[in-house]
CSV table of C-alpha atoms in Angstrom, one decimal:
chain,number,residue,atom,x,y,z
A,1,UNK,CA,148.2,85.8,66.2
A,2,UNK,CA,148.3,88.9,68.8
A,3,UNK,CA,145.8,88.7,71.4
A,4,UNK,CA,145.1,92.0,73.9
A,5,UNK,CA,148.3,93.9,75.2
A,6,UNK,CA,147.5,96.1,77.8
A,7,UNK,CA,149.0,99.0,79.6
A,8,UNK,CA,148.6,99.0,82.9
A,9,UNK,CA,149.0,103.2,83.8
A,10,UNK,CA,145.6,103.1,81.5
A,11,UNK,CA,143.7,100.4,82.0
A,12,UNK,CA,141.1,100.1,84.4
A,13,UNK,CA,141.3,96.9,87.0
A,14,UNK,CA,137.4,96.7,87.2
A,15,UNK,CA,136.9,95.2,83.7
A,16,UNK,CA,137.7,92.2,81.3
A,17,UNK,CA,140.0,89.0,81.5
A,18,UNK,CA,143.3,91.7,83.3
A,19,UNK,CA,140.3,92.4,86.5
A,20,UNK,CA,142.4,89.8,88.2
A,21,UNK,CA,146.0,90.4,87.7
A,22,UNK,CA,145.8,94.4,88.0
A,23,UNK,CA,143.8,93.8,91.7
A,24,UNK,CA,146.4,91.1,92.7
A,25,UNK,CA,149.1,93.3,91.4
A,26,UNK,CA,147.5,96.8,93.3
A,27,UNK,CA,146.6,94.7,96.5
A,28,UNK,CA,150.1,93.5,96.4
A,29,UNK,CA,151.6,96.7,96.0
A,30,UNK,CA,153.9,96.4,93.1
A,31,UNK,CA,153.6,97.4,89.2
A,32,UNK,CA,153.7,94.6,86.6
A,33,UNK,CA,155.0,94.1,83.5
A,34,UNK,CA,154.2,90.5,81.9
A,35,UNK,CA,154.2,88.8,78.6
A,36,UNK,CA,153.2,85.0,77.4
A,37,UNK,CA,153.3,83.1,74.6
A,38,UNK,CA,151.6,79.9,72.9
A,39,UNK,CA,155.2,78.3,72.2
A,40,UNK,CA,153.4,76.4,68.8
A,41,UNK,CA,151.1,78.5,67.5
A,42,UNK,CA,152.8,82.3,68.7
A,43,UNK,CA,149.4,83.2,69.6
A,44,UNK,CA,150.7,86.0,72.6
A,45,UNK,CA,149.2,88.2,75.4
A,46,UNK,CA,150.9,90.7,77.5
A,47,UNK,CA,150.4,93.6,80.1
A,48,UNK,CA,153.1,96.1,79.2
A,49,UNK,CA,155.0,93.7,77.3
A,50,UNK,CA,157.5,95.9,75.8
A,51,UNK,CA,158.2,97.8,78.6
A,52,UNK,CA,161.8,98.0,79.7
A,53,UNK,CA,162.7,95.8,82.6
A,54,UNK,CA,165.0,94.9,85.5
A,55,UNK,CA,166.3,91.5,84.6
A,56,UNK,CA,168.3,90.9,88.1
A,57,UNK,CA,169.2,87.0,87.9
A,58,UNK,CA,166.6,86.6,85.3
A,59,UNK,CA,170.0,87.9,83.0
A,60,UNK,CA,171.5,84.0,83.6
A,61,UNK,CA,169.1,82.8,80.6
A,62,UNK,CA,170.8,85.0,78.0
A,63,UNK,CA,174.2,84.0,79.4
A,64,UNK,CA,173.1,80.2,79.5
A,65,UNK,CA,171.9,80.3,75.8
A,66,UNK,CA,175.2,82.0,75.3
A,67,UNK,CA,177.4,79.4,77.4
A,68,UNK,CA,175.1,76.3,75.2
A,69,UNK,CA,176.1,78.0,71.7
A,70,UNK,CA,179.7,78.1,72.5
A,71,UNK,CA,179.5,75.0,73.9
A,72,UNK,CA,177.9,73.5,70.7
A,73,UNK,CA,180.5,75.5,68.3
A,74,UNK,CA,183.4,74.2,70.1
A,75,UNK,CA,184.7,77.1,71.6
A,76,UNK,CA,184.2,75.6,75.5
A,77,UNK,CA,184.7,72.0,76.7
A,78,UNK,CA,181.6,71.5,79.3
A,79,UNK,CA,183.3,68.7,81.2
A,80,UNK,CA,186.5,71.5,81.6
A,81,UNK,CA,187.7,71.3,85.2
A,82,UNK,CA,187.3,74.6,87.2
A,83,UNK,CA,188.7,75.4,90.3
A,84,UNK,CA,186.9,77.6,92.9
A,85,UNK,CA,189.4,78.6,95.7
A,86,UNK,CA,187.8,79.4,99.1
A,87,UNK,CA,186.0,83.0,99.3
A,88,UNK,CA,187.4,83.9,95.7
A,89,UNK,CA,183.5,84.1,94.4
A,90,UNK,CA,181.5,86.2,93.6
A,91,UNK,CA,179.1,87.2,97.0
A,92,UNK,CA,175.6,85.7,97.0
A,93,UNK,CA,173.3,83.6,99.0
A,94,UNK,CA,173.8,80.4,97.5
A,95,UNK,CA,176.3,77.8,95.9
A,96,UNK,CA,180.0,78.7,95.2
A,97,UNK,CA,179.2,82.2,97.4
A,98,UNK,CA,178.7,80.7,100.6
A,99,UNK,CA,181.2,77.4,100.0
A,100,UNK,CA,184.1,77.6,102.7
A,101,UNK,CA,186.6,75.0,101.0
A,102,UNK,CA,188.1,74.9,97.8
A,103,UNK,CA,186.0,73.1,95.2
A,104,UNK,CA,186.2,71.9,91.8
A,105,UNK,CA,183.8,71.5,89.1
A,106,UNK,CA,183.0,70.4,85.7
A,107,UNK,CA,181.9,73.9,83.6
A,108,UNK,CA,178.6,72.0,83.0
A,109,UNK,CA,177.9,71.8,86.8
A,110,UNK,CA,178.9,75.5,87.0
A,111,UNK,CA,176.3,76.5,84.5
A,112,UNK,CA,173.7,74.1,85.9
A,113,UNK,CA,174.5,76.2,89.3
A,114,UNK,CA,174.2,79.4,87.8
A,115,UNK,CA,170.5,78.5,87.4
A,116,UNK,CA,169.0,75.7,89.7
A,117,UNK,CA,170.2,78.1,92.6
A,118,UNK,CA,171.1,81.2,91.2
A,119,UNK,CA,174.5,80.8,91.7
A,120,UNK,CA,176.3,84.4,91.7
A,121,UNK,CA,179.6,82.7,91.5
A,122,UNK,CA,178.8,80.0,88.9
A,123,UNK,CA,177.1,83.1,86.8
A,124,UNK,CA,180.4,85.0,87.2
A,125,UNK,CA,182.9,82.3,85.6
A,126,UNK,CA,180.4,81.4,82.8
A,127,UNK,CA,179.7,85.1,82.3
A,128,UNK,CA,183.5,85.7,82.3
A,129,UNK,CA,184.3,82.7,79.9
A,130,UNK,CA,181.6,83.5,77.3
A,131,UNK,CA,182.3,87.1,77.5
A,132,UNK,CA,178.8,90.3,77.9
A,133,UNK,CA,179.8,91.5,74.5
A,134,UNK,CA,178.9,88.2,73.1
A,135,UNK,CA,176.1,87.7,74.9
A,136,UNK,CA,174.6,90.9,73.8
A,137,UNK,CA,175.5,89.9,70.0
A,138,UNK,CA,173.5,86.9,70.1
A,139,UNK,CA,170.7,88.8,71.7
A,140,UNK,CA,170.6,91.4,69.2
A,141,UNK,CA,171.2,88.0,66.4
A,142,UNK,CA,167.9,86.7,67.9
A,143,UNK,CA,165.8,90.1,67.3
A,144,UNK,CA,166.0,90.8,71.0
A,145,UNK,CA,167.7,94.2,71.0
A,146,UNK,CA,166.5,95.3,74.0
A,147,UNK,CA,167.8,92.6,76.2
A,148,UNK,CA,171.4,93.4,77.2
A,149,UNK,CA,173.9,93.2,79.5
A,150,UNK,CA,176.3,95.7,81.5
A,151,UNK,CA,178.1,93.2,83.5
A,152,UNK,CA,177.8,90.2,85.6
A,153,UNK,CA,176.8,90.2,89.4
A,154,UNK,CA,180.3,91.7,90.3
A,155,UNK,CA,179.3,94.8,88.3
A,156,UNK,CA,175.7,94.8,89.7
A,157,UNK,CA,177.0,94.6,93.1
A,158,UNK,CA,179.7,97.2,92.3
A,159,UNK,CA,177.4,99.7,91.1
A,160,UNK,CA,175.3,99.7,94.5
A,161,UNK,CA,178.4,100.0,96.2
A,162,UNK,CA,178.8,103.4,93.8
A,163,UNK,CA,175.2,104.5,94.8
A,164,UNK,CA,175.6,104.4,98.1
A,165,UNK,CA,179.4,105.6,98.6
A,166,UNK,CA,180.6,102.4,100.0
A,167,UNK,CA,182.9,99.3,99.0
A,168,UNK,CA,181.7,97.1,102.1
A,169,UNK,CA,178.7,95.2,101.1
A,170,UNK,CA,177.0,94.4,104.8
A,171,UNK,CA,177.1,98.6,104.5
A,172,UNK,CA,175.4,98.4,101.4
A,173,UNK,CA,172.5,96.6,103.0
A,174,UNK,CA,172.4,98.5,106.1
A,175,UNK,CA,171.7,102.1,104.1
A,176,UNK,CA,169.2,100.0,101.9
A,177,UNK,CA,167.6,99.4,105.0
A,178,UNK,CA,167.7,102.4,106.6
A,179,UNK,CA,166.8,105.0,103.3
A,180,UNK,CA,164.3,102.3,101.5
A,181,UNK,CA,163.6,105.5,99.3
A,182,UNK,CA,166.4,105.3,97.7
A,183,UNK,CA,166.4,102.1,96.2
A,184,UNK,CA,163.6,102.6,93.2
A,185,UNK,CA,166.6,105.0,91.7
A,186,UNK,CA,169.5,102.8,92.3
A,187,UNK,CA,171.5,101.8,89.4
A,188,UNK,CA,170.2,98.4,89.7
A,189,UNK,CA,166.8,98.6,89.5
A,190,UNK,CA,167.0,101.2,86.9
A,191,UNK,CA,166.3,99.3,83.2
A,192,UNK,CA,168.4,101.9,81.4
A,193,UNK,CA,171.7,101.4,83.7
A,194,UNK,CA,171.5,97.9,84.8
A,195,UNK,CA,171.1,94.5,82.7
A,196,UNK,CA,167.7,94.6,80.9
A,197,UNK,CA,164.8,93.3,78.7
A,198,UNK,CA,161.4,93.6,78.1
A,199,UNK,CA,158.3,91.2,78.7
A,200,UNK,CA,158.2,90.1,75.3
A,201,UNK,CA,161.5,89.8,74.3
A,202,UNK,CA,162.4,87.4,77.6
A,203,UNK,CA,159.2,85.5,76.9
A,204,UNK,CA,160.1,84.8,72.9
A,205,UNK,CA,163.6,84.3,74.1
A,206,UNK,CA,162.4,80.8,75.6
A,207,UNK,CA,160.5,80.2,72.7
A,208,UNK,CA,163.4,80.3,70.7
A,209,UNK,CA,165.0,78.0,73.4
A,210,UNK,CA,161.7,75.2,73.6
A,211,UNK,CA,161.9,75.1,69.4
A,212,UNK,CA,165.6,74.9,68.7
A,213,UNK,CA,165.7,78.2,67.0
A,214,UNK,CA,168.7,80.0,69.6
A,215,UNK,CA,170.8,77.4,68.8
A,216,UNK,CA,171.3,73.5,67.2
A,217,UNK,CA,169.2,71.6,69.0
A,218,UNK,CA,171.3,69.8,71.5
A,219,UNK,CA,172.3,72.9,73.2
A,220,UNK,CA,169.3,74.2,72.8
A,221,UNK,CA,168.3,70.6,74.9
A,222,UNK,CA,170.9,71.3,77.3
A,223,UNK,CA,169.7,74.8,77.9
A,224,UNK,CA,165.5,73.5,79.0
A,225,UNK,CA,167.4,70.2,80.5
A,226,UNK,CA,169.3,73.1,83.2
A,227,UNK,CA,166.1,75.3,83.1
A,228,UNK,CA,164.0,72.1,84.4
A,229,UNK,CA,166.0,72.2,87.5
A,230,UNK,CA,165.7,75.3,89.5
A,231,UNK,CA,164.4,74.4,92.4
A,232,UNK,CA,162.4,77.7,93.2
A,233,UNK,CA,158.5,76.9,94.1
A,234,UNK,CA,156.7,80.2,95.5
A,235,UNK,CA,156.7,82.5,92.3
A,236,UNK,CA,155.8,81.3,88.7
A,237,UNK,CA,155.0,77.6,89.8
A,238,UNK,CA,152.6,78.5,92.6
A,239,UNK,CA,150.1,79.3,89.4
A,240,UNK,CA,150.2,76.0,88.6
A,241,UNK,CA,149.6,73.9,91.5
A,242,UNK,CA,149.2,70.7,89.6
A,243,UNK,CA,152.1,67.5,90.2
A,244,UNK,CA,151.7,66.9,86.8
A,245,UNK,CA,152.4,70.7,85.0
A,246,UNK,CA,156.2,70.9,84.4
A,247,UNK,CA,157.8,74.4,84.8
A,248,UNK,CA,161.3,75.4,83.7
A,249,UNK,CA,162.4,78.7,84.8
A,250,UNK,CA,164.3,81.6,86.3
A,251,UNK,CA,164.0,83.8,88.9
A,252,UNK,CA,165.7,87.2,89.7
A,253,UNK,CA,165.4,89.3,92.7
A,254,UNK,CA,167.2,92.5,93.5
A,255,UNK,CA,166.1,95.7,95.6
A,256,UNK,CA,162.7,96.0,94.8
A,257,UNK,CA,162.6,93.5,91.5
A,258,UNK,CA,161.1,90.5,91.8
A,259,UNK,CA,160.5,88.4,89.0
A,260,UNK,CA,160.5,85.0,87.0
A,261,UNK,CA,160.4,84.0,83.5
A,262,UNK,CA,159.8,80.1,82.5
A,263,UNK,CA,158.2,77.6,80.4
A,264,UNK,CA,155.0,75.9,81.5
A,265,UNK,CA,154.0,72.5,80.0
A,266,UNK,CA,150.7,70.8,79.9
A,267,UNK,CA,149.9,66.9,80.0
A,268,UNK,CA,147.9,67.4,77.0
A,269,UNK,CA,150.6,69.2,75.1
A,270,UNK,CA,150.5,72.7,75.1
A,271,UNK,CA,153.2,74.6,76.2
A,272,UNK,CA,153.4,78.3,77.2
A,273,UNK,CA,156.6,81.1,77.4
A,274,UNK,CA,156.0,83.5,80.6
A,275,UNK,CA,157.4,86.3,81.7
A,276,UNK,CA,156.5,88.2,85.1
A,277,UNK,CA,158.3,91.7,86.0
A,278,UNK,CA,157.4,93.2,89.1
A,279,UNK,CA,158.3,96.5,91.5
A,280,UNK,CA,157.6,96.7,94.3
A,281,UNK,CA,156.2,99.8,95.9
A,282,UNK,CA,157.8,99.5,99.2
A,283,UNK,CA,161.3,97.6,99.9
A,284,UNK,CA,161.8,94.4,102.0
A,285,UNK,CA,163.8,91.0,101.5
A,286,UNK,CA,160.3,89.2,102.1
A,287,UNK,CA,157.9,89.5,99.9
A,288,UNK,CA,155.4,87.1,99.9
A,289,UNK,CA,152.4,89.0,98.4
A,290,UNK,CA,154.6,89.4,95.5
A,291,UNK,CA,156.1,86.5,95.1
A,292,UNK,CA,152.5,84.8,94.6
A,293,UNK,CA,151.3,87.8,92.6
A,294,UNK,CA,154.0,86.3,89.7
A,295,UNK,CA,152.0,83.4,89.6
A,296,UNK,CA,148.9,84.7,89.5
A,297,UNK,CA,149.7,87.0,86.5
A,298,UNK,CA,151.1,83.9,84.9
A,299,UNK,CA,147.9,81.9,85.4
A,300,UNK,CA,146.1,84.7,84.2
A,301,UNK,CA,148.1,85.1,81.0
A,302,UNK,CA,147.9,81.6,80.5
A,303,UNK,CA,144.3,81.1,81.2
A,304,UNK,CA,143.8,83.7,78.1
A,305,UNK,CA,145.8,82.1,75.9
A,306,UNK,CA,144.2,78.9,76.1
A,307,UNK,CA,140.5,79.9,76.2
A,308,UNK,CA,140.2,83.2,74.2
């Protein structure tokens, strides 16, 4: 069962159940693109749902299903020891990027990385172990053609260093900053050149996950087991304010893309697939307005599900 889909360009914000999400999203000042689904009975409700998105780190869940299935066929050992050598990974804000010693890790615990904190360096061995072009296979395997990979952060952060002319990163910022008009062409946040999805396709790809359909069912376990953990409060779980509402997700930020997809479960049961694009009309690394506007669209998307 298909409930409303709507598109936003057309669709007026003064009537029916989208009133709230197209006001949060206009008094935000970003554009939203959002798709849920009733995991159990497929009943699903969207607002541009098959429009093409940014992923930014919301492109760890394909690689993580990826990582599971080879894990489950044999091909990788997840208690395989990996050594990180100091500064060797991949930049980023979090985990193995901003480590100063040299580490080592089971490949499990680098994939649990890769999403609790959005570890660029974790995603970079996993994604470099399971390999894009299989990622993308599977995708394409799971009727989601239009999510896909071009790289892994490396390449992301490579092709901003093409935009702007520059191979030094802290430059890379620094003309983001000063020439914020630039940044709504850059490679990354353009679907078409950049890793990409759509709404619905990032929404039924955790559906697949939550009913053991994108792989046997204990990786499929170990994919929402890693998903439970992100620790990430202020976007899709700020819709659900409740202790007892669990949320599995991902987040992914990136120029002026700020999004998350996740699961949310119910005490009573149900159990929902989200997924919350946004762009933002104006750049900064702070973002608060949007960052809550993800969970209001989710709320909303929800809210329909359950009582239409």
């Amino acid at each position: 069962m298909t409930y409303a889909e709507v598109d936003a360009s057309t669709s007026s914000p003064e009537s029916g159940w989208t009133a709230a999400p197209l006001t949060a999203a206009a008094r935000a000042g970003a554009d939203v693109f959002a798709h849920a689904l009733d995991i159990d009975s497929g009943a699903e409700v969207g607002i541009n749902s098959d429009h093409p998105v940014v992923t930014a780190s919301v492109f760890k869940v394909p690689v993580l299903t990826e990582y599971v299935r080879q894990v489950s066929s044999g091909e990788l050992d997840p208690n395989a020891r990996v050594t990180i050598r100091a500064g060797s990974a991949t930049i980023g804000p979090t985990g193995l990027s901003v480590f100063s010693d040299d580490t080592e890790w089971s490949l499990r615990d680098v994939a649990t990385s890769m999403i609790t904190v959005s570890d660029n360096g974790a995603t970079d061995i996993v994604t470099g172990m399971v390999g894009v072009d299989r990622v993308n296979a599977t995708m394409r395997s799971l009727g989601l053609p239009s999510t896909a990979l071009i790289g892994d952060c490396a390449a992301l952060f490579a092709s901003m260093s093409d935009d702007f002319g520059t191979t030094d990163p802290e430059r890379v910022e620094q003309l983001m900053v000063a020439d914020p008009g630039r940044i709504a062409t850059m490679s990354v946040c353009t679907p078409e050149r950049t890793n990409r999805s759509t709404p619905r396709e990032s929404a039924r790809l955790l559906q697949l996950l939550w009913t053991d359909q994108a792989a046997g069912p204990a990786a499929c376990a170990e994919a929402r087991r890693i998903l439970g953990l992100q620790i990430w409060p202020h976007r899709l779980s700020s819709g659900f304010p409740r202790d007892d509402v669990k949320i599995s997700g991902k987040t992914g930020t990136i120029g002026i893309v700020r999004n998350e997809i996740g699961v949310v479960e119910f005490p009573d049961g149900h159990r929902y697939a989200v997924a919350v694009f946004t762009r933002s009309h104006a750049f900064g690394y702070r973002q608060p307005a949007v960052d809550a506007l993800i969970g209001t669209v989710a709320a909303a998307l929800v809210d329909r599900l359950a009582n239409a």
